[in-house]
XYZ file of C-alpha atoms in Angstrom:
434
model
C -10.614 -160.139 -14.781
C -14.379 -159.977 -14.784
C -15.065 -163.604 -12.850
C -12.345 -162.197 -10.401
C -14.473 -158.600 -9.975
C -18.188 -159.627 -10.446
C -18.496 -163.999 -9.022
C -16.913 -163.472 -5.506
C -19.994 -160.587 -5.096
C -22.605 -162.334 -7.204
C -22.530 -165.510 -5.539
C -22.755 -164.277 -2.208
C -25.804 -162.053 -3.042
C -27.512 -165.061 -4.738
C -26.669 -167.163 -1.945
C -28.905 -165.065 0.617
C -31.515 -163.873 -1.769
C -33.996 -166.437 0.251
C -33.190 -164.977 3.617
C -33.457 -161.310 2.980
C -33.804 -158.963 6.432
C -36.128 -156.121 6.369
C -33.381 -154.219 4.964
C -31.678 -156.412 2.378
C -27.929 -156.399 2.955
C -25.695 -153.998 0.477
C -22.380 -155.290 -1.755
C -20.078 -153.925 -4.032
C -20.355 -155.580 -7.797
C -18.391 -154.262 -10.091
C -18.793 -150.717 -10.336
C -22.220 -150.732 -8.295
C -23.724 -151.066 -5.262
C -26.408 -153.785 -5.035
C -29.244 -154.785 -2.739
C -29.495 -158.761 -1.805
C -33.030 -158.578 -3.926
C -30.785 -157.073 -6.816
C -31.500 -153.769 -7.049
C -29.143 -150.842 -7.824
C -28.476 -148.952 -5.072
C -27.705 -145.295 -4.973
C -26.959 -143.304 -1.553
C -29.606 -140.611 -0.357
C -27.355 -140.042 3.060
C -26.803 -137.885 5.726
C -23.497 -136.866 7.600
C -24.818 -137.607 12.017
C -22.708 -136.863 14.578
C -25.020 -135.605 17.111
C -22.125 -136.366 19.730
C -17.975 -136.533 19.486
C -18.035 -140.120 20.916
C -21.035 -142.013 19.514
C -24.566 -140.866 18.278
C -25.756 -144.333 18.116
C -26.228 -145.645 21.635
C -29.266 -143.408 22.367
C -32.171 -145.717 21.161
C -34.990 -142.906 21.443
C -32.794 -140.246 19.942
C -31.924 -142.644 17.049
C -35.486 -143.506 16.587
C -37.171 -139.826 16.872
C -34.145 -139.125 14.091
C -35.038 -141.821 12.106
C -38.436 -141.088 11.206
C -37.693 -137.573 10.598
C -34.859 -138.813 8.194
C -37.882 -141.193 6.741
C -39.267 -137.620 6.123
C -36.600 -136.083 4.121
C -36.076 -139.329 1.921
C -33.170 -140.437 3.262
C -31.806 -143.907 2.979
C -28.328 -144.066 4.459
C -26.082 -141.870 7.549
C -22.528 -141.484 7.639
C -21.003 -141.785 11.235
C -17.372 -140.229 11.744
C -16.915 -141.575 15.659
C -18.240 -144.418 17.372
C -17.310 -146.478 20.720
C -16.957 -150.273 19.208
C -17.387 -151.600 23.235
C -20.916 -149.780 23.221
C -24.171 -151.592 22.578
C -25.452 -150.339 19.141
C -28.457 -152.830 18.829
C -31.699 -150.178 19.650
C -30.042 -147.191 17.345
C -29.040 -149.879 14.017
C -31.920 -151.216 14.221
C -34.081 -148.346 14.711
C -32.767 -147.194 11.512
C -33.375 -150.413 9.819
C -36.800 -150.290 10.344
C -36.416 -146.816 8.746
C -34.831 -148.097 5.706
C -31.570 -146.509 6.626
C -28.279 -147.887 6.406
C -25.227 -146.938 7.920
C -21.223 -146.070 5.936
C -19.115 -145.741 9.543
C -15.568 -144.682 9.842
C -13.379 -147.438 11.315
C -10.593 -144.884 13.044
C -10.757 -141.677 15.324
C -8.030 -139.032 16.427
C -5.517 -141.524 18.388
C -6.058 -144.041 15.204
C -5.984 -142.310 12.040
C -3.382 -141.995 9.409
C -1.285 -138.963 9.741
C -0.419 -137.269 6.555
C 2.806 -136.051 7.787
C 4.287 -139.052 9.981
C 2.390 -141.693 8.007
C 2.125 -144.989 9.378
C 0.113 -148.496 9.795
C 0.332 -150.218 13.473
C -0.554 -152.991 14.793
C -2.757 -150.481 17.365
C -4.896 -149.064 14.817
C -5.345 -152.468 13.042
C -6.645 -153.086 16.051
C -8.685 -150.598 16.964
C -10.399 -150.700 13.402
C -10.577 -154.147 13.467
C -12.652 -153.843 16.992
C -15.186 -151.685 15.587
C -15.926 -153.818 12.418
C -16.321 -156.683 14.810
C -19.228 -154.621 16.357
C -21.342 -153.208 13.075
C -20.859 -156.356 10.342
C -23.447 -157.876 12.744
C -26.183 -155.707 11.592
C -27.450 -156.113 8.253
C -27.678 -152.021 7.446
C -24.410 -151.228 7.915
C -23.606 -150.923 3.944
C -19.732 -150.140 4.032
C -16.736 -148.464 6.248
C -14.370 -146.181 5.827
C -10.264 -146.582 6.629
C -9.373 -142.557 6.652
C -11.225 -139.540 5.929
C -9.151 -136.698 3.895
C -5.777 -138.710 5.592
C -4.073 -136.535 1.687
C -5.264 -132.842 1.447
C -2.228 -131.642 -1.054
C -0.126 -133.364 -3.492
C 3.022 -133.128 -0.889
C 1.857 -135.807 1.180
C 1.002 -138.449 -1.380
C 3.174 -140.807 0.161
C 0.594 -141.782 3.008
C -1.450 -143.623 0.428
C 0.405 -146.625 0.384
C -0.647 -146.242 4.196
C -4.298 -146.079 3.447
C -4.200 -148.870 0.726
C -2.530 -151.391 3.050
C -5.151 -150.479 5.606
C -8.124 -151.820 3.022
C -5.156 -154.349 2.420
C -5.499 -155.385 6.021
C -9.225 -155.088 7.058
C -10.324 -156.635 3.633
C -7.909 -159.622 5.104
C -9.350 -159.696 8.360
C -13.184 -159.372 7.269
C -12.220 -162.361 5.132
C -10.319 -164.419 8.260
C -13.453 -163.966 10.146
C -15.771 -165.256 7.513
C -17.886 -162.111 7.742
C -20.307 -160.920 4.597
C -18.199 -159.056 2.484
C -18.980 -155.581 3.868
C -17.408 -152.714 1.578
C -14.113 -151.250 2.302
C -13.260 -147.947 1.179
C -12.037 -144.568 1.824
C -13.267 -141.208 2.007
C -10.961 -138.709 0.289
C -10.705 -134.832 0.301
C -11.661 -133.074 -3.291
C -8.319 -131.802 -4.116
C -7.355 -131.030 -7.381
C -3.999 -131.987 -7.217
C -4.473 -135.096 -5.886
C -7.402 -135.750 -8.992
C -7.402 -138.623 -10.738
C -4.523 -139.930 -9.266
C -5.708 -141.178 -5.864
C -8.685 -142.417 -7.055
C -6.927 -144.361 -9.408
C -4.390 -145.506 -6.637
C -6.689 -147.169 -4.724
C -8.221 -148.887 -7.089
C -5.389 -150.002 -9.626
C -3.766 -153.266 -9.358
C -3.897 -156.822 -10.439
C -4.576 -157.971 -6.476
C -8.003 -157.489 -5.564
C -7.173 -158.074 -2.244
C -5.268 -154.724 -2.141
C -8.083 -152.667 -3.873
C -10.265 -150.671 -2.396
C -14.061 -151.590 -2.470
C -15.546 -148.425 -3.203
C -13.532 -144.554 -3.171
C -15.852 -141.500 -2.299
C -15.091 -137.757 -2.377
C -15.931 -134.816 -0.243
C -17.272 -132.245 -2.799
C -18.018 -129.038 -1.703
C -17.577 -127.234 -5.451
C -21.295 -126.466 -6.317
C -22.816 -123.657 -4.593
C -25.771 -121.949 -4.545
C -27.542 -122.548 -8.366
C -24.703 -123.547 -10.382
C -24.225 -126.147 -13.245
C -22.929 -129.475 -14.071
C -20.343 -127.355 -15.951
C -20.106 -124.483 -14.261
C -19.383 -126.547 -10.756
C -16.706 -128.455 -11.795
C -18.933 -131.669 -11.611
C -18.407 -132.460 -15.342
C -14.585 -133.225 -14.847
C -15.483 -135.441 -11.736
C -17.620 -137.395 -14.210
C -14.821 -137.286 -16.680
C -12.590 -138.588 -14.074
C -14.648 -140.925 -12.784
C -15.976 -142.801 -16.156
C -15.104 -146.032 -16.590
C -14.074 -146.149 -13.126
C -14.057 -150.461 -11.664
C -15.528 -149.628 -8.157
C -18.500 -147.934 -6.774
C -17.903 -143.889 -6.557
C -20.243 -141.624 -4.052
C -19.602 -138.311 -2.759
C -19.182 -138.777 0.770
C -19.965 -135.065 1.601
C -21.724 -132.230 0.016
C -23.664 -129.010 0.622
C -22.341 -125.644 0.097
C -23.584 -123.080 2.305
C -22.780 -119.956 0.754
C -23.955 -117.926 -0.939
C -27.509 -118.478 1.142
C -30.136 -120.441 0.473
C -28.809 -124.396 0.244
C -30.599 -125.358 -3.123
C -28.875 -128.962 -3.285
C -29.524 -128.612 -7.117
C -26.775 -130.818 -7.673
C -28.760 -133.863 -6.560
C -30.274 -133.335 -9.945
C -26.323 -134.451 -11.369
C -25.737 -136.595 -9.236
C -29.168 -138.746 -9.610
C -29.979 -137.851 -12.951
C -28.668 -138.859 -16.401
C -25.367 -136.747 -16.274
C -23.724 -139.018 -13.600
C -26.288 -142.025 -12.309
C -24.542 -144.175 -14.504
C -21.329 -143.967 -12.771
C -21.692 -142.463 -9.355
C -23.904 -144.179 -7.014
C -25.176 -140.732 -5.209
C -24.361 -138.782 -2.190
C -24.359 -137.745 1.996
C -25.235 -134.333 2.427
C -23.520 -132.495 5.425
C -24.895 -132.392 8.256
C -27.853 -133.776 10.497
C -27.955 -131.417 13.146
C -27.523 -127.347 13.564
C -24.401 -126.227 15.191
C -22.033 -123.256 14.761
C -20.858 -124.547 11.545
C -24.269 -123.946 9.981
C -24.663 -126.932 8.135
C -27.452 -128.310 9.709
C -30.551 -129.613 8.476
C -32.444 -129.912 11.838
C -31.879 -128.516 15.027
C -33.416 -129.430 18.693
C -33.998 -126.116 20.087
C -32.740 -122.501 20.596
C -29.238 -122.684 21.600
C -28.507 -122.778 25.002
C -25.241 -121.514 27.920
C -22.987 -124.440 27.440
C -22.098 -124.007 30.885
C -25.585 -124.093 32.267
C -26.715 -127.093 30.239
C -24.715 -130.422 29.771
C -26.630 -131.718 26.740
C -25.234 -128.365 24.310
C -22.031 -128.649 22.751
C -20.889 -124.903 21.906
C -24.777 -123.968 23.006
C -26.255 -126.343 20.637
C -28.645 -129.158 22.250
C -27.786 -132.514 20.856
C -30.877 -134.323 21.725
C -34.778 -133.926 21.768
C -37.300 -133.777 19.158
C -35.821 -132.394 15.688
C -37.160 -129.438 14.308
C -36.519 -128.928 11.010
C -34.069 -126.159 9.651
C -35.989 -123.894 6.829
C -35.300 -123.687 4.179
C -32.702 -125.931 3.959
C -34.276 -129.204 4.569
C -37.125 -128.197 2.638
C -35.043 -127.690 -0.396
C -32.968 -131.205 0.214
C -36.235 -132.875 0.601
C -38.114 -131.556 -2.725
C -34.569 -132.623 -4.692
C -34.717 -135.922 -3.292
C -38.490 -136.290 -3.920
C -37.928 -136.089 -7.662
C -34.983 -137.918 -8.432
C -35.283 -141.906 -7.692
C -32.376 -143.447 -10.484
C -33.761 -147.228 -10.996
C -30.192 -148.039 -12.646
C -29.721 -151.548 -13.798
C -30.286 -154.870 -12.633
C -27.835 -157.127 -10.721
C -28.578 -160.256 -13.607
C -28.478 -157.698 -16.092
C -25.319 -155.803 -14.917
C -23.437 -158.731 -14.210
C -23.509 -160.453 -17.400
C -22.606 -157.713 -19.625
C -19.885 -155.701 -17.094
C -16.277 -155.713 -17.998
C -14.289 -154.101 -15.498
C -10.541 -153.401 -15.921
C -8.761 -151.562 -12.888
C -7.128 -148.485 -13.714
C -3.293 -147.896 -14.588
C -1.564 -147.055 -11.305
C -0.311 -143.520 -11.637
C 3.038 -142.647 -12.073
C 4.731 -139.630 -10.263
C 5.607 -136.543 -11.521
C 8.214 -134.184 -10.308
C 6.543 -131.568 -7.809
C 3.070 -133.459 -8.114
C 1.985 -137.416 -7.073
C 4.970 -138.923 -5.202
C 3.837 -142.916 -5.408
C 5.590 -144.412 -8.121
C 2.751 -146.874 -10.104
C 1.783 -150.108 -7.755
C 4.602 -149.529 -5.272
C 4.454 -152.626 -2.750
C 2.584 -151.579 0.505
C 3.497 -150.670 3.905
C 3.480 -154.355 6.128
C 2.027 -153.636 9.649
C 4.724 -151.490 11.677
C 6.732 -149.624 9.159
C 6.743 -145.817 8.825
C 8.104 -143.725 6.066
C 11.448 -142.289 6.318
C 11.097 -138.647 5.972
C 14.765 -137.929 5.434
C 14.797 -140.521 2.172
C 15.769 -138.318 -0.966
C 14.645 -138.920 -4.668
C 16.350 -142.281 -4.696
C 13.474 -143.822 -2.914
C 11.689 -143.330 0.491
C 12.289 -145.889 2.628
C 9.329 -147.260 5.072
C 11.549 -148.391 8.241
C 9.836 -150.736 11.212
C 8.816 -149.193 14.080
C 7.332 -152.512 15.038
C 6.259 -155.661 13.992
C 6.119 -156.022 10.338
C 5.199 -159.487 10.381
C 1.409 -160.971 9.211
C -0.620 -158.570 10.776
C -2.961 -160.021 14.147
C -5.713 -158.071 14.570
C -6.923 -157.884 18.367
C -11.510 -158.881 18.291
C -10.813 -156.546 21.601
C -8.882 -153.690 20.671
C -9.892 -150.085 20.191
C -8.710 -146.984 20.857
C -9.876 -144.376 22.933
C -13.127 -142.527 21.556
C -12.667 -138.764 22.089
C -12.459 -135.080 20.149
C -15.101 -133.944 17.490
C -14.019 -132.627 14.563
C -17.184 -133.214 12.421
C -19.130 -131.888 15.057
C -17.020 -128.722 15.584
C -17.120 -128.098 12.301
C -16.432 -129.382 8.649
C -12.152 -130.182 8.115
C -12.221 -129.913 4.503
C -8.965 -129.617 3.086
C -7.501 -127.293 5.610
C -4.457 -129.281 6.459
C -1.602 -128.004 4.307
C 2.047 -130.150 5.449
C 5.227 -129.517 3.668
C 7.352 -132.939 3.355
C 11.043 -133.698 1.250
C 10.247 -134.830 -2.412
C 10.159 -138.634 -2.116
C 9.512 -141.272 -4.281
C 7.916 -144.796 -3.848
C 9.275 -147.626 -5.949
């Protein structure tokens, strides 16, 4: 199990330790991320989607963003929407020279995995496929994501499968191309019914090539100046320990009560959970009617009047910082710089073991332990009873051939008109995978 988990990664870091870029590329070992100079690396991000199609194919705004981000101590962005047929070159590399790598979704609306009608097409292999082709060329971009909160309740646990055979699939086709071994995860919704069990899910098995590289959580439980207790962080710890793949929280920053303290970077980087989470992406970059923003670029504005406002917010120009929000975000980070452990060192004393795959409970987690995945085409038959739900083609369910060309069409915001945060509440027939 442990030359299976650590070699693969090992080897291929060692192998391009003489070539390293100004930023030094970023796998998954074991349980940690690692830098190609071996160095632990723990996530100081930050949630930008200036725009619903693409914030990185403005060069100056990238750059004028990037050395405020510089600033605040940031080392990595999280992009929910991009346009894989754009050129990316001036904004990725704008933020390499800032030190700043990029996690990027792979789907959008048309593309993503619905919770209710769940299913994995040879369209959005596709269209995910298309935008890894464009960001594994870049040496910052650190990992993508295959579905962001696709589960929000127990009830529609039986789109995981879904979401597994989608790192099933893009791990595949990363590998047929003979690209660096970018990370593969998936961003999940902090649901309590859904905790440990999805975590576990997507990392359980004897197959590596089904596992998920790395599994990341949108937190939004600590408010204001609460406690590692108090928050609800200690059980994500407790769930999380021992865990055989890099863990992050994807999103974080309560807003109320007033003012954004961001004491829980203090958790999160700091001797309570640096050992086993590898840190955090604070929502969001920019100012908007949400009120999550860290900067802003001027008063807002008449939509109507002014083309470069979404909902009277301008999305471009010279940040100005948000007070005291970024102030507060900024002093946290200033303080808290985890060294963690050493790639030589971590690799020859890790032993990894995946989790148990859950098992499913009456009125609770639906997926029956390592149920075999979804192939390309099939959908899940909503009418299937307790017997077993069956996953019926709708297509070809053959070896799946991603398209280096296909994509789908880049449109809608819904980071950028606001957070989606477990709001999505479906009620499907009790069904069971075997």
């Amino acid at each position: 199990m442990l030359a299976s988990l650590i070699l693969p990664s090992l080897a291929f870091l060692l192998a391009t330790d003489n070539a390293l870029a100004a930023t030094p590329i970023i796998s998954a070992v074991g349980s940690k991320f690692f830098t190609a100079d071996g160095d632990q690396f723990y996530i100081k991000g930050i949630a930008y989607q200036l725009i619903s199609t693409d914030p990185l194919v403005d060069t100056d705004q990238c750059k004028r963003d990037a050395k405020q981000m510089q600033d605040l101590g940031a080392n990595a962005i999280r992009v929910y929407h991009v346009d894989p047929t754009a050129d990316h070159k001036g904004c990725m590399s704008a933020f390499a020279d800032a030190g700043i790598y990029l996690f990027v979704d792979l789907d959008d609306f048309p593309t993503q995995i619905q919770p209710d009608t769940p299913a994995w097409n040879q369209s959005q292999l596709s269209a995910f496929s298309a935008v890894l082709d464009e960001f594994q060329q870049y040496d910052n971009t650190a990992g993508v994501f295959v579905g962001n909160e696709v589960l929000t309740t127990a009830e529609v646990s039986n789109a995981a499968p879904y979401v597994k055979a989608a790192v099933r699939d893009m791990k595949a086709y990363r590998d047929s191309k003979n690209y660096r071994k970018i990370p593969i995860g998936y961003s999940a919704a902090d649901v309590p019914g859904l905790r440990p069990m999805l975590q576990n899910y997507l990392a359980c098995g004897d197959n590596d090539a089904e596992r998920a590289d790395f599994y990341s959580l949108n937190v939004y439980e600590w408010c204001a100046d609460s406690s590692y207790d108090g928050s609800g962080y200690s059980q994500l710890e407790k769930n999380a320990t021992g865990y055989n793949i890099p863990i992050f929280i994807s999103e974080t920053g309560c807003r109320i009560p007033r003012p954004r303290l961001f004491t829980d970077q203090s958790a999160i980087f700091g001797p309570d959970m640096s050992d086993t989470w590898s840190g955090a992406i604070v929502y969001e970059w920019i100012q908007e009617a949400n009120d999550y923003g860290l900067v802003n670029y001027g008063p807002t504005v008449d939509p109507n009047v002014s083309t470069d406002a979404l909902d009277g917010y301008p999305r471009s120009g010279m940040p100005t910082t948000q007070s005291p929000d970024y102030g507060n975000l900024k002093s946290q980070w200033a303080t808290l710089s985890p060294t963690g452990v050493k790639l030589s060192a971590y690799s020859a004393s890790a032993r990894i073991t995946p989790p148990a795959c859950p098992t499913s409970t009456p009125g609770g987690w639906i997926v029956n332990g390592n149920a075999r995945l979804p192939s390309v085409g099939q959908t899940l038959d909503n009418a299937a009873t307790s017997s077993g739900a069956t996953p019926s083609s709708t297509g070809s369910a053959t070896k799946a051939t991603p398209s280096p060309t296909g994509g789908g069409t880049i449109s809608g915001g819904r980071e950028v008109a606001g957070m989606a945060v477990g709001l999505l509440t479906v009620m499907m027939g009790f069904v069971i995978w075997f």
